[in-house]
CSV table of C-alpha atoms and ligand atoms in Angstrom, one decimal:
chain,number,residue,atom,x,y,z
Q,1,MET,CA,-45.0,-108.1,-51.7
Q,2,LYS,CA,-45.5,-104.9,-49.7
Q,3,ALA,CA,-42.8,-102.3,-49.1
Q,4,LYS,CA,-42.0,-101.5,-45.5
Q,5,THR,CA,-44.3,-98.8,-44.0
Q,6,LEU,CA,-43.1,-95.1,-44.1
Q,7,PRO,CA,-44.5,-92.0,-42.7
Q,8,PRO,CA,-46.7,-90.1,-45.4
Q,9,GLY,CA,-45.5,-87.1,-47.2
Q,10,LEU,CA,-41.9,-88.1,-47.5
Q,11,HIS,CA,-39.6,-86.3,-50.2
Q,12,ARG,CA,-38.5,-88.0,-53.3
Q,13,ASP,CA,-34.9,-88.1,-52.2
Q,14,THR,CA,-36.1,-89.7,-49.0
Q,15,LEU,CA,-38.3,-92.4,-50.8
Q,16,ALA,CA,-35.2,-92.9,-53.1
Q,17,VAL,CA,-33.1,-94.0,-50.0
Q,18,ARG,CA,-35.6,-95.8,-47.9
Q,19,THR,CA,-38.4,-97.3,-50.0
Q,20,ALA,CA,-37.9,-101.3,-50.2
Q,21,LEU,CA,-39.1,-104.4,-48.9
Q,22,PRO,CA,-38.8,-105.0,-45.2
Q,23,ALA,CA,-35.4,-106.1,-44.1
Q,24,SER,CA,-34.9,-110.1,-43.5
Q,25,GLN,CA,-34.7,-111.5,-40.0
Q,26,TRP,CA,-30.9,-110.3,-40.0
Q,27,GLY,CA,-31.6,-106.6,-39.9
Q,28,GLU,CA,-29.4,-105.7,-42.8
Q,29,ASN,CA,-29.3,-101.8,-43.3
Q,30,SER,CA,-28.3,-102.1,-46.9
Q,31,GLU,CA,-31.1,-104.2,-49.0
Q,32,ALA,CA,-30.1,-107.8,-49.4
Q,33,LEU,CA,-29.3,-109.2,-52.8
Q,34,TYR,CA,-31.4,-112.5,-53.2
Q,35,LEU,CA,-29.4,-114.6,-55.7
Q,36,THR,CA,-31.6,-117.4,-56.1
Q,37,SER,CA,-33.8,-118.8,-58.9
Q,38,GLY,CA,-36.2,-120.7,-57.0
Q,39,PHE,CA,-38.0,-120.2,-53.6
Q,40,VAL,CA,-38.5,-123.1,-51.0
Q,41,GLN,CA,-42.2,-123.4,-50.1
Q,42,PRO,CA,-43.5,-124.1,-46.4
Q,43,ASP,CA,-46.0,-126.7,-47.7
Q,44,ALA,CA,-47.9,-127.9,-50.9
Q,45,GLU,CA,-51.0,-125.6,-49.8
Q,46,THR,CA,-49.2,-122.5,-49.6
Q,47,SER,CA,-47.1,-123.3,-52.8
Q,48,ALA,CA,-50.7,-123.8,-54.7
Q,49,ARG,CA,-51.8,-120.4,-53.5
Q,50,ARG,CA,-48.7,-118.6,-54.6
Q,51,PHE,CA,-48.5,-120.3,-58.1
Q,52,ALA,CA,-52.1,-119.4,-58.6
Q,53,ASN,CA,-51.6,-115.7,-57.3
Q,54,PRO,CA,-48.1,-114.3,-57.3
Q,55,GLN,CA,-48.8,-111.4,-55.0
Q,56,GLU,CA,-49.1,-114.2,-52.3
Q,57,GLY,CA,-45.4,-115.1,-52.3
Q,58,TYR,CA,-42.3,-115.9,-54.3
Q,59,THR,CA,-42.0,-119.3,-56.5
Q,60,TYR,CA,-39.6,-118.9,-59.4
Q,61,GLY,CA,-37.0,-116.4,-60.3
Q,62,ARG,CA,-38.8,-115.6,-64.0
Q,63,THR,CA,-41.9,-114.4,-61.9
Q,64,SER,CA,-40.5,-112.2,-59.2
Q,65,ASN,CA,-37.7,-111.9,-56.7
Q,66,PRO,CA,-37.5,-109.8,-53.5
Q,67,THR,CA,-34.6,-107.8,-54.7
Q,68,VAL,CA,-36.4,-107.0,-57.9
Q,69,SER,CA,-39.5,-106.2,-56.1
Q,70,SER,CA,-37.5,-103.7,-53.9
Q,71,PHE,CA,-36.2,-102.0,-57.2
Q,72,GLU,CA,-39.8,-101.9,-58.4
Q,73,GLN,CA,-41.3,-100.4,-55.5
Q,74,ARG,CA,-38.6,-97.6,-55.0
Q,75,LEU,CA,-38.7,-96.6,-58.6
Q,76,ALA,CA,-42.6,-96.4,-58.5
Q,77,ALA,CA,-42.2,-94.3,-55.3
Q,78,MET,CA,-40.0,-91.9,-57.1
Q,79,GLU,CA,-42.1,-91.7,-60.4
Q,80,GLY,CA,-45.2,-91.2,-58.1
Q,81,THR,CA,-47.1,-94.3,-59.7
Q,82,GLU,CA,-49.0,-97.0,-57.8
Q,83,ALA,CA,-46.5,-99.8,-59.3
Q,84,ALA,CA,-43.7,-100.8,-61.4
Q,85,ILE,CA,-42.4,-103.9,-63.3
Q,86,ALA,CA,-38.7,-104.4,-64.0
Q,87,THR,CA,-37.5,-106.0,-67.2
Q,88,ALA,CA,-34.0,-106.9,-68.5
Q,89,THR,CA,-33.3,-103.9,-70.4
Q,90,GLY,CA,-35.0,-100.6,-71.5
Q,91,MET,CA,-36.0,-102.2,-74.8
Q,92,ALA,CA,-37.4,-105.2,-73.1
Q,93,ALA,CA,-39.7,-102.6,-71.3
Q,94,ILE,CA,-40.8,-101.2,-74.8
Q,95,LEU,CA,-41.4,-104.7,-75.9
Q,96,LEU,CA,-43.3,-105.6,-73.0
Q,97,LEU,CA,-45.5,-102.3,-73.5
Q,98,GLY,CA,-46.2,-103.2,-76.8
Q,99,MET,CA,-47.0,-106.9,-76.2
Q,100,GLY,CA,-49.5,-105.8,-73.4
Q,101,LEU,CA,-51.3,-102.9,-75.1
Q,102,LEU,CA,-51.3,-104.0,-78.8
Q,103,LYS,CA,-52.7,-106.6,-80.9
Q,104,ALA,CA,-53.1,-106.9,-84.9
Q,105,GLY,CA,-55.1,-104.1,-86.2
Q,106,ALA,CA,-53.9,-101.6,-83.7
Q,107,HIS,CA,-52.3,-98.3,-84.4
Q,108,VAL,CA,-49.4,-96.6,-82.7
Q,109,ILE,CA,-48.3,-92.8,-82.9
Q,110,CYS,CA,-44.8,-92.2,-82.1
Q,111,SER,CA,-42.3,-89.2,-82.5
Q,112,ARG,CA,-40.0,-89.7,-85.5
Q,113,SER,CA,-37.2,-88.7,-83.1
Q,114,VAL,CA,-37.3,-91.4,-80.5
Q,115,PHE,CA,-34.3,-93.9,-79.8
Q,116,GLY,CA,-33.5,-95.9,-83.0
Q,117,SER,CA,-34.1,-99.3,-81.4
Q,118,THR,CA,-37.7,-98.0,-80.4
Q,119,LEU,CA,-38.4,-97.0,-84.1
Q,120,ASN,CA,-37.5,-100.4,-85.2
Q,121,LEU,CA,-39.3,-102.1,-82.6
Q,122,PHE,CA,-42.6,-100.5,-83.8
Q,123,ALA,CA,-42.0,-100.1,-87.4
Q,124,LYS,CA,-40.3,-103.5,-88.1
Q,125,GLU,CA,-40.9,-106.1,-85.4
Q,126,PHE,CA,-44.5,-105.0,-84.2
Q,127,GLY,CA,-45.3,-104.3,-88.0
Q,128,LYS,CA,-44.8,-108.1,-88.7
Q,129,PHE,CA,-47.7,-108.9,-86.3
Q,130,GLY,CA,-50.1,-106.4,-87.8
Q,131,VAL,CA,-49.5,-103.3,-85.9
Q,132,ALA,CA,-49.5,-100.1,-87.7
Q,133,SER,CA,-47.4,-97.0,-86.6
Q,134,THR,CA,-47.3,-93.6,-87.8
Q,135,PHE,CA,-44.1,-91.4,-87.1
Q,136,VAL,CA,-44.7,-87.5,-86.5
Q,137,ALA,CA,-42.6,-84.6,-85.8
Q,138,GLN,CA,-41.7,-84.4,-82.1
Q,139,THR,CA,-42.7,-80.8,-81.4
Q,140,ASP,CA,-45.8,-80.6,-83.9
Q,141,LEU,CA,-48.7,-81.3,-81.7
Q,142,GLN,CA,-51.1,-80.9,-85.0
Q,143,GLU,CA,-49.3,-83.7,-86.7
Q,144,TRP,CA,-49.8,-86.0,-83.5
Q,145,GLN,CA,-53.5,-85.0,-83.5
Q,146,ALA,CA,-53.8,-85.5,-87.4
Q,147,ALA,CA,-52.5,-88.9,-87.2
Q,148,VAL,CA,-55.2,-90.3,-84.8
Q,149,ARG,CA,-57.3,-93.2,-86.2
Q,150,PRO,CA,-60.1,-95.0,-84.6
Q,151,GLU,CA,-57.8,-98.0,-83.9
Q,152,THR,CA,-55.3,-95.7,-82.3
Q,153,ARG,CA,-54.4,-97.3,-78.9
Q,154,LEU,CA,-51.0,-95.8,-78.0
Q,155,LEU,CA,-49.0,-92.7,-78.3
Q,156,PHE,CA,-45.3,-92.9,-77.4
Q,157,ALA,CA,-43.0,-90.1,-76.7
Q,158,GLU,CA,-39.5,-89.5,-75.4
Q,159,THR,CA,-38.5,-86.1,-74.2
Q,160,PRO,CA,-36.1,-84.5,-74.6
Q,161,THR,CA,-34.9,-86.4,-77.8
Q,162,ASN,CA,-31.3,-87.7,-78.5
Q,163,PRO,CA,-29.1,-85.8,-79.8
Q,164,LEU,CA,-30.9,-82.6,-80.5
Q,165,THR,CA,-32.9,-82.3,-77.3
Q,166,ASP,CA,-36.3,-81.4,-78.8
Q,167,LEU,CA,-39.1,-81.4,-76.2
Q,168,CYS,CA,-42.7,-82.4,-76.4
Q,169,ASP,CA,-45.4,-81.2,-74.2
Q,170,ILE,CA,-46.6,-84.2,-72.1
Q,171,ARG,CA,-49.7,-82.4,-70.8
Q,172,ALA,CA,-51.0,-81.6,-74.4
Q,173,LEU,CA,-50.0,-85.2,-75.7
Q,174,ALA,CA,-51.9,-86.8,-72.9
Q,175,ASP,CA,-55.1,-84.8,-74.1
Q,176,VAL,CA,-54.6,-85.9,-77.6
Q,177,ALA,CA,-54.2,-89.5,-76.6
Q,178,HIS,CA,-57.2,-89.4,-74.0
Q,179,ASN,CA,-59.5,-87.6,-76.4
Q,180,ALA,CA,-58.5,-90.6,-78.8
Q,181,GLY,CA,-59.3,-93.3,-76.2
Q,182,ALA,CA,-55.8,-94.2,-76.3
Q,183,LEU,CA,-52.8,-94.3,-73.8
Q,184,LEU,CA,-49.8,-92.0,-73.5
Q,185,ALA,CA,-46.6,-93.7,-72.6
Q,186,VAL,CA,-43.3,-91.7,-72.1
Q,187,ASP,CA,-39.9,-92.8,-72.1
Q,188,ASN,CA,-38.5,-90.9,-69.3
Q,189,CYS,CA,-34.9,-92.2,-69.9
Q,190,PHE,CA,-33.2,-88.7,-70.4
Q,191,CYS,CA,-34.6,-86.8,-67.3
Q,192,SER,CA,-35.5,-89.8,-64.9
Q,193,PRO,CA,-38.0,-89.2,-62.2
Q,194,ALA,CA,-35.5,-86.7,-60.4
Q,195,LEU,CA,-36.4,-84.2,-63.0
Q,196,GLN,CA,-39.5,-85.2,-64.8
Q,197,ARG,CA,-42.7,-87.3,-63.7
Q,198,PRO,CA,-44.8,-87.8,-66.7
Q,199,THR,CA,-47.8,-89.2,-64.9
Q,200,GLU,CA,-48.1,-85.9,-62.9
Q,201,LEU,CA,-48.6,-84.3,-66.3
Q,202,GLY,CA,-51.2,-86.8,-67.5
Q,203,ALA,CA,-49.3,-89.6,-69.0
Q,204,ASP,CA,-50.5,-93.3,-68.2
Q,205,LEU,CA,-47.2,-95.1,-68.3
Q,206,VAL,CA,-43.5,-94.4,-67.8
Q,207,ILE,CA,-40.8,-96.4,-69.5
Q,208,HIS,CA,-37.2,-96.6,-68.1
Q,209,SER,CA,-34.0,-97.7,-69.3
Q,210,GLY,CA,-32.3,-98.3,-66.0
Q,211,THR,CA,-29.0,-98.7,-67.9
Q,212,LYS,CA,-28.6,-95.1,-68.0
Q,213,TYR,CA,-29.2,-92.5,-65.1
Q,214,LEU,CA,-30.9,-95.1,-62.8
Q,215,ASP,CA,-27.8,-97.0,-62.6
Q,216,GLY,CA,-25.8,-93.9,-63.2
Q,217,GLN,CA,-22.4,-95.8,-63.4
Q,218,GLY,CA,-22.5,-97.6,-66.4
Q,219,ARG,CA,-22.6,-101.0,-64.9
Q,220,VAL,CA,-25.7,-103.0,-65.7
Q,221,MET,CA,-28.5,-103.3,-68.1
Q,222,ALA,CA,-32.1,-102.8,-66.7
Q,223,GLY,CA,-35.6,-101.4,-67.6
Q,224,ALA,CA,-39.0,-100.9,-66.2
Q,225,ILE,CA,-42.7,-99.9,-66.8
Q,226,CYS,CA,-44.4,-97.6,-64.3
Q,227,GLY,CA,-48.0,-97.2,-64.0
Q,228,PRO,CA,-51.1,-98.1,-62.4
Q,229,GLU,CA,-51.1,-101.2,-60.1
Q,230,LYS,CA,-54.0,-103.0,-61.7
Q,231,MET,CA,-52.5,-102.5,-65.2
Q,232,ILE,CA,-49.2,-103.5,-64.0
Q,233,ALA,CA,-50.5,-106.9,-62.2
Q,234,ASP,CA,-53.2,-107.7,-64.7
Q,235,VAL,CA,-51.7,-106.7,-68.2
Q,236,PHE,CA,-47.8,-106.7,-67.9
Q,237,ALA,CA,-46.8,-109.0,-64.9
Q,238,PRO,CA,-48.4,-112.0,-66.7
Q,239,ILE,CA,-46.4,-111.5,-69.8
Q,240,VAL,CA,-43.0,-111.2,-68.0
Q,241,ARG,CA,-43.8,-114.5,-66.4
Q,242,THR,CA,-44.6,-116.3,-69.6
Q,243,ALA,CA,-42.2,-114.7,-71.8
Q,244,GLY,CA,-39.3,-114.1,-69.5
Q,245,MET,CA,-38.0,-110.7,-70.0
Q,246,THR,CA,-37.3,-110.7,-66.3
Q,247,LEU,CA,-34.6,-108.5,-64.7
Q,248,ALA,CA,-31.8,-110.5,-63.0
Q,249,PRO,CA,-31.7,-109.9,-59.2
Q,250,PHE,CA,-28.0,-108.8,-59.3
Q,251,ASN,CA,-28.8,-106.2,-61.9
Q,252,ALA,CA,-31.8,-105.1,-59.9
Q,253,TRP,CA,-29.6,-104.7,-56.8
Q,254,VAL,CA,-27.1,-102.6,-58.6
Q,255,VAL,CA,-29.9,-100.2,-59.9
Q,256,LEU,CA,-31.8,-100.1,-56.5
Q,257,LYS,CA,-28.8,-99.0,-54.9
Q,258,GLY,CA,-28.0,-96.4,-57.9
Q,259,LEU,CA,-31.4,-94.9,-57.2
Q,260,GLU,CA,-30.3,-93.8,-53.6
Q,261,THR,CA,-28.0,-91.2,-55.3
Q,262,LEU,CA,-30.2,-90.3,-58.4
Q,263,GLY,CA,-31.2,-86.9,-57.2
Q,264,ILE,CA,-27.9,-85.8,-56.1
Q,265,ARG,CA,-26.4,-87.2,-59.2
Q,266,MET,CA,-28.7,-85.5,-61.7
Q,267,ARG,CA,-28.7,-82.2,-59.9
Q,268,ALA,CA,-24.9,-82.1,-60.1
Q,269,GLN,CA,-24.7,-83.4,-63.7
Q,270,CYS,CA,-27.4,-80.9,-64.8
Q,271,ALA,CA,-25.4,-78.0,-63.2
Q,272,ASN,CA,-22.1,-79.3,-64.9
Q,273,ALA,CA,-24.1,-79.5,-68.2
Q,274,LEU,CA,-25.4,-76.0,-68.0
Q,275,ALA,CA,-22.0,-74.5,-67.2
Q,276,ILE,CA,-20.6,-76.5,-70.3
Q,277,ALA,CA,-23.5,-75.4,-72.4
Q,278,HIS,CA,-22.5,-71.6,-71.5
Q,279,PHE,CA,-18.8,-72.1,-72.3
Q,280,LEU,CA,-19.7,-73.8,-75.6
Q,281,GLU,CA,-22.1,-71.2,-76.7
Q,282,SER,CA,-19.6,-68.5,-76.2
Q,283,HIS,CA,-16.7,-70.6,-78.0
Q,284,PRO,CA,-16.0,-69.1,-81.7
Q,285,ALA,CA,-15.6,-72.7,-83.3
Q,286,VAL,CA,-19.2,-73.8,-82.0
Q,287,THR,CA,-22.1,-72.7,-84.3
Q,288,ARG,CA,-24.9,-74.0,-82.0
Q,289,VAL,CA,-25.7,-75.4,-78.8
Q,290,TYR,CA,-28.6,-77.7,-78.2
Q,291,TYR,CA,-29.5,-77.8,-74.4
Q,292,PRO,CA,-33.0,-77.1,-73.0
Q,293,GLY,CA,-31.3,-75.3,-70.0
Q,294,LEU,CA,-30.1,-72.5,-72.2
Q,295,GLU,CA,-32.4,-69.5,-73.0
Q,296,SER,CA,-31.5,-69.9,-76.5
Q,297,HIS,CA,-33.5,-73.4,-76.6
Q,298,PRO,CA,-36.6,-72.7,-78.4
Q,299,GLN,CA,-38.5,-74.8,-75.8
Q,300,HIS,CA,-36.5,-73.4,-72.8
Q,301,ALA,CA,-39.8,-72.3,-71.0
Q,302,LEU,CA,-41.6,-75.7,-71.5
Q,303,ALA,CA,-38.3,-77.4,-70.1
Q,304,MET,CA,-38.1,-75.3,-67.1
Q,305,LYS,CA,-41.7,-76.1,-66.2
Q,306,GLN,CA,-41.6,-79.7,-67.2
Q,307,GLN,CA,-38.2,-80.8,-65.8
Q,308,SER,CA,-38.2,-79.3,-62.6
Q,309,GLY,CA,-36.3,-76.4,-63.7
Q,310,LEU,CA,-33.3,-78.3,-65.0
Q,311,GLY,CA,-32.0,-78.7,-68.4
Q,312,GLY,CA,-30.8,-82.5,-68.1
Q,313,ALA,CA,-27.2,-83.8,-68.7
Q,314,VAL,CA,-26.9,-84.2,-72.4
Q,315,VAL,CA,-25.6,-81.2,-74.4
Q,316,SER,CA,-25.2,-81.4,-78.3
Q,317,PHE,CA,-23.4,-78.9,-80.3
Q,318,ASP,CA,-22.4,-78.1,-84.0
Q,319,VAL,CA,-18.9,-77.2,-84.7
Q,320,ARG,CA,-17.9,-74.7,-87.5
Q,321,GLY,CA,-17.3,-75.7,-91.1
Q,322,SER,CA,-18.5,-74.9,-94.6
Q,323,ASP,CA,-19.1,-78.5,-96.0
Q,324,PRO,CA,-20.0,-82.0,-94.6
Q,325,ASP,CA,-16.5,-83.0,-95.2
Q,326,THR,CA,-14.9,-80.1,-93.2
Q,327,LEU,CA,-17.5,-80.4,-90.4
Q,328,ARG,CA,-16.8,-84.0,-90.2
Q,329,ARG,CA,-13.1,-83.3,-89.9
Q,330,HIS,CA,-13.5,-80.7,-87.3
Q,331,ALA,CA,-15.8,-82.7,-85.3
Q,332,PHE,CA,-13.4,-85.8,-85.3
Q,333,LYS,CA,-10.7,-83.4,-84.3
Q,334,VAL,CA,-12.6,-82.1,-81.2
Q,335,ILE,CA,-13.5,-85.9,-80.5
Q,336,ASP,CA,-9.9,-87.1,-80.8
Q,337,SER,CA,-8.3,-84.4,-78.8
Q,338,VAL,CA,-10.0,-85.4,-75.5
Q,339,GLU,CA,-8.0,-86.9,-72.7
Q,340,VAL,CA,-10.4,-87.2,-70.0
Q,341,ILE,CA,-13.9,-87.7,-71.7
Q,342,SER,CA,-14.6,-91.3,-73.0
Q,343,ILE,CA,-15.4,-91.7,-76.6
Q,344,ALA,CA,-18.6,-93.9,-76.6
Q,345,THR,CA,-22.2,-93.9,-77.3
Q,346,ASN,CA,-23.8,-94.6,-73.9
Q,347,LEU,CA,-25.2,-91.9,-71.7
Q,348,GLY,CA,-26.2,-91.6,-68.0
Q,349,ASP,CA,-22.7,-92.5,-66.6
Q,350,THR,CA,-20.6,-90.6,-63.9
Q,351,LYS,CA,-18.1,-90.5,-66.6
Q,352,SER,CA,-18.6,-88.0,-69.4
Q,353,ILE,CA,-19.0,-89.7,-72.9
Q,354,ILE,CA,-18.5,-87.9,-76.2
Q,355,SER,CA,-19.8,-89.2,-79.4
Q,356,HIS,CA,-20.4,-88.1,-83.2
Q,357,SER,CA,-24.0,-88.8,-83.8
Q,358,ALA,CA,-23.9,-88.9,-87.7
Q,359,THR,CA,-21.4,-92.0,-87.8
Q,360,THR,CA,-22.6,-94.0,-84.6
Q,361,SER,CA,-26.2,-93.7,-83.3
Q,362,HIS,CA,-27.4,-92.4,-86.6
Q,363,GLY,CA,-24.9,-93.9,-88.9
Q,364,ARG,CA,-27.2,-96.3,-90.5
Q,365,LEU,CA,-29.4,-93.3,-92.0
Q,366,SER,CA,-28.6,-91.9,-95.6
Q,367,GLU,CA,-27.1,-88.6,-95.6
Q,368,GLN,CA,-30.5,-87.2,-96.9
Q,369,GLN,CA,-32.4,-88.9,-93.8
Q,370,ARG,CA,-29.7,-87.2,-91.4
Q,371,GLN,CA,-30.2,-83.8,-93.0
Q,372,ALA,CA,-34.0,-84.2,-92.6
Q,373,ALA,CA,-33.4,-85.1,-89.0
Q,374,GLY,CA,-31.1,-82.2,-88.3
Q,375,ILE,CA,-28.1,-84.5,-87.6
Q,376,GLY,CA,-25.2,-82.7,-89.5
Q,377,GLN,CA,-21.5,-84.2,-89.8
Q,378,GLY,CA,-20.4,-81.3,-87.3
Q,379,LEU,CA,-22.8,-82.5,-84.5
Q,380,ILE,CA,-21.3,-83.8,-81.3
Q,381,ARG,CA,-23.2,-85.1,-78.3
Q,382,LEU,CA,-21.9,-84.8,-74.9
Q,383,ALA,CA,-23.3,-86.8,-72.0
Q,384,VAL,CA,-22.1,-84.8,-69.1
Q,385,GLY,CA,-20.6,-86.7,-66.1
Q,386,LEU,CA,-19.5,-86.0,-62.6
Q,387,GLU,CA,-16.0,-84.8,-63.3
Q,388,HIS,CA,-15.2,-81.2,-62.1
Q,389,GLY,CA,-16.9,-79.1,-65.0
Q,390,ASP,CA,-13.6,-77.1,-65.5
Q,391,ASP,CA,-11.8,-80.2,-66.4
Q,392,ILE,CA,-14.5,-81.2,-69.0
Q,393,LYS,CA,-14.6,-77.6,-70.4
Q,394,ALA,CA,-10.6,-77.7,-70.7
Q,395,ASP,CA,-10.9,-81.2,-72.4
Q,396,LEU,CA,-13.3,-79.8,-75.1
Q,397,ALA,CA,-11.3,-76.8,-75.6
Q,398,ARG,CA,-8.2,-78.9,-76.5
Q,399,GLY,CA,-9.7,-79.6,-79.9
Q,400,LEU,CA,-11.9,-76.6,-80.2
Q,401,ASP,CA,-9.2,-74.1,-79.8
Q,402,LYS,CA,-7.4,-75.8,-82.8
Q,403,LEU,CA,-10.2,-75.2,-85.3
H,1,PLP,C1,-30.8,-96.4,-74.1
H,1,PLP,C2,-32.4,-96.1,-74.3
H,1,PLP,C3,-33.2,-97.1,-74.5
H,1,PLP,C4,-33.0,-98.4,-74.5
H,1,PLP,O1,-32.4,-99.2,-73.2
H,1,PLP,P1,-31.6,-100.2,-73.2
H,1,PLP,O2,-31.4,-100.5,-71.7
H,1,PLP,O3,-30.2,-100.0,-73.9
H,1,PLP,O4,-32.2,-101.3,-73.8
H,1,PLP,C5,-34.5,-96.7,-74.6
H,1,PLP,N1,-34.8,-95.3,-74.7
H,1,PLP,C6,-33.8,-94.5,-74.6
H,1,PLP,C7,-34.3,-92.9,-74.6
H,1,PLP,C8,-32.5,-94.7,-74.3
H,1,PLP,O5,-31.5,-93.8,-74.3
């Protein structure tokens, strides 16, 4: 179904507020939530046409829904892609990506530093079906290039990474993928389209966990793939219709409304994050800060070019300590001293969230694997929210000043 017509050349912030299906006959200004599993057909002939071609009209909630369509069209407009398809979670979007593009014998190249469940999905679950995966260093283009095989179908990247904020050069990876006859998919969860549009840099497909910044208020799970209209309609939509990783209309409505404030939230959260990164860099109890917005970040120049001049809203830092036990004790002291920030592992919320990576997101790795990944016991990740920056700094100082 087509979005309502808007004048050409509108800015992304305007598209984020205005792109949607046309209003119903009641003229609602805020997009309607169509909470229905089925759609009544005017006659058997129309019903037959719609079942044969879902573009003709709505039939059943597993296939599509007007609220979900509005979310898909708004997100696609913001990413600058022709189309998008919504899924129940971010992981469901990556599952859909793999189901659409891979079959037994196919090969995937993926950064070693991507989201843990993504690693498991490619290595374990797709491995069961005869898909081979090679995991490479996020920042080493030569390793990506050297991993290419004749049967390579997909390069999968996430930038910046969690929690150490390493970037990859999307344009350079797109060249590696295309020279190999493969596609490049980028998980754009950390930057969102407010900062980074991977297809403008040559990526073929963009993955989203709508659970994070797109909702932005920590309420619902959602996901999406953005890409060319033909691929969305011919490759991915039939799988969603068959396999049912459909986004629920209520969740679609929440994320649709979340997109309206994405730009303004991201800019405010990035500004907060930069101020906090500077504060941490100057604190004597902090030995290292990982934040692409800082000039000390090894890929600062690439971040500024690739992420609209903004560093994102996730700041990680190492606290002082001489051995793993002391480091962990110090990190726990900082975390346990907060009175405002939430101790949790989510991110992309208006509420700032603090976590100890070595015992949460990376807790299932061995100490050796963690060391190799650069995740020490003194590492703390802060997903910066929308509280006043001075209050977040004061909350961190409570523990840091005691070390
Ligand atoms: C959270 C996350 C996912 C998975 O999204 P869900 O909505 O939790 O399934 C994928 N990629 C990244 C980078 C994430 O942070």
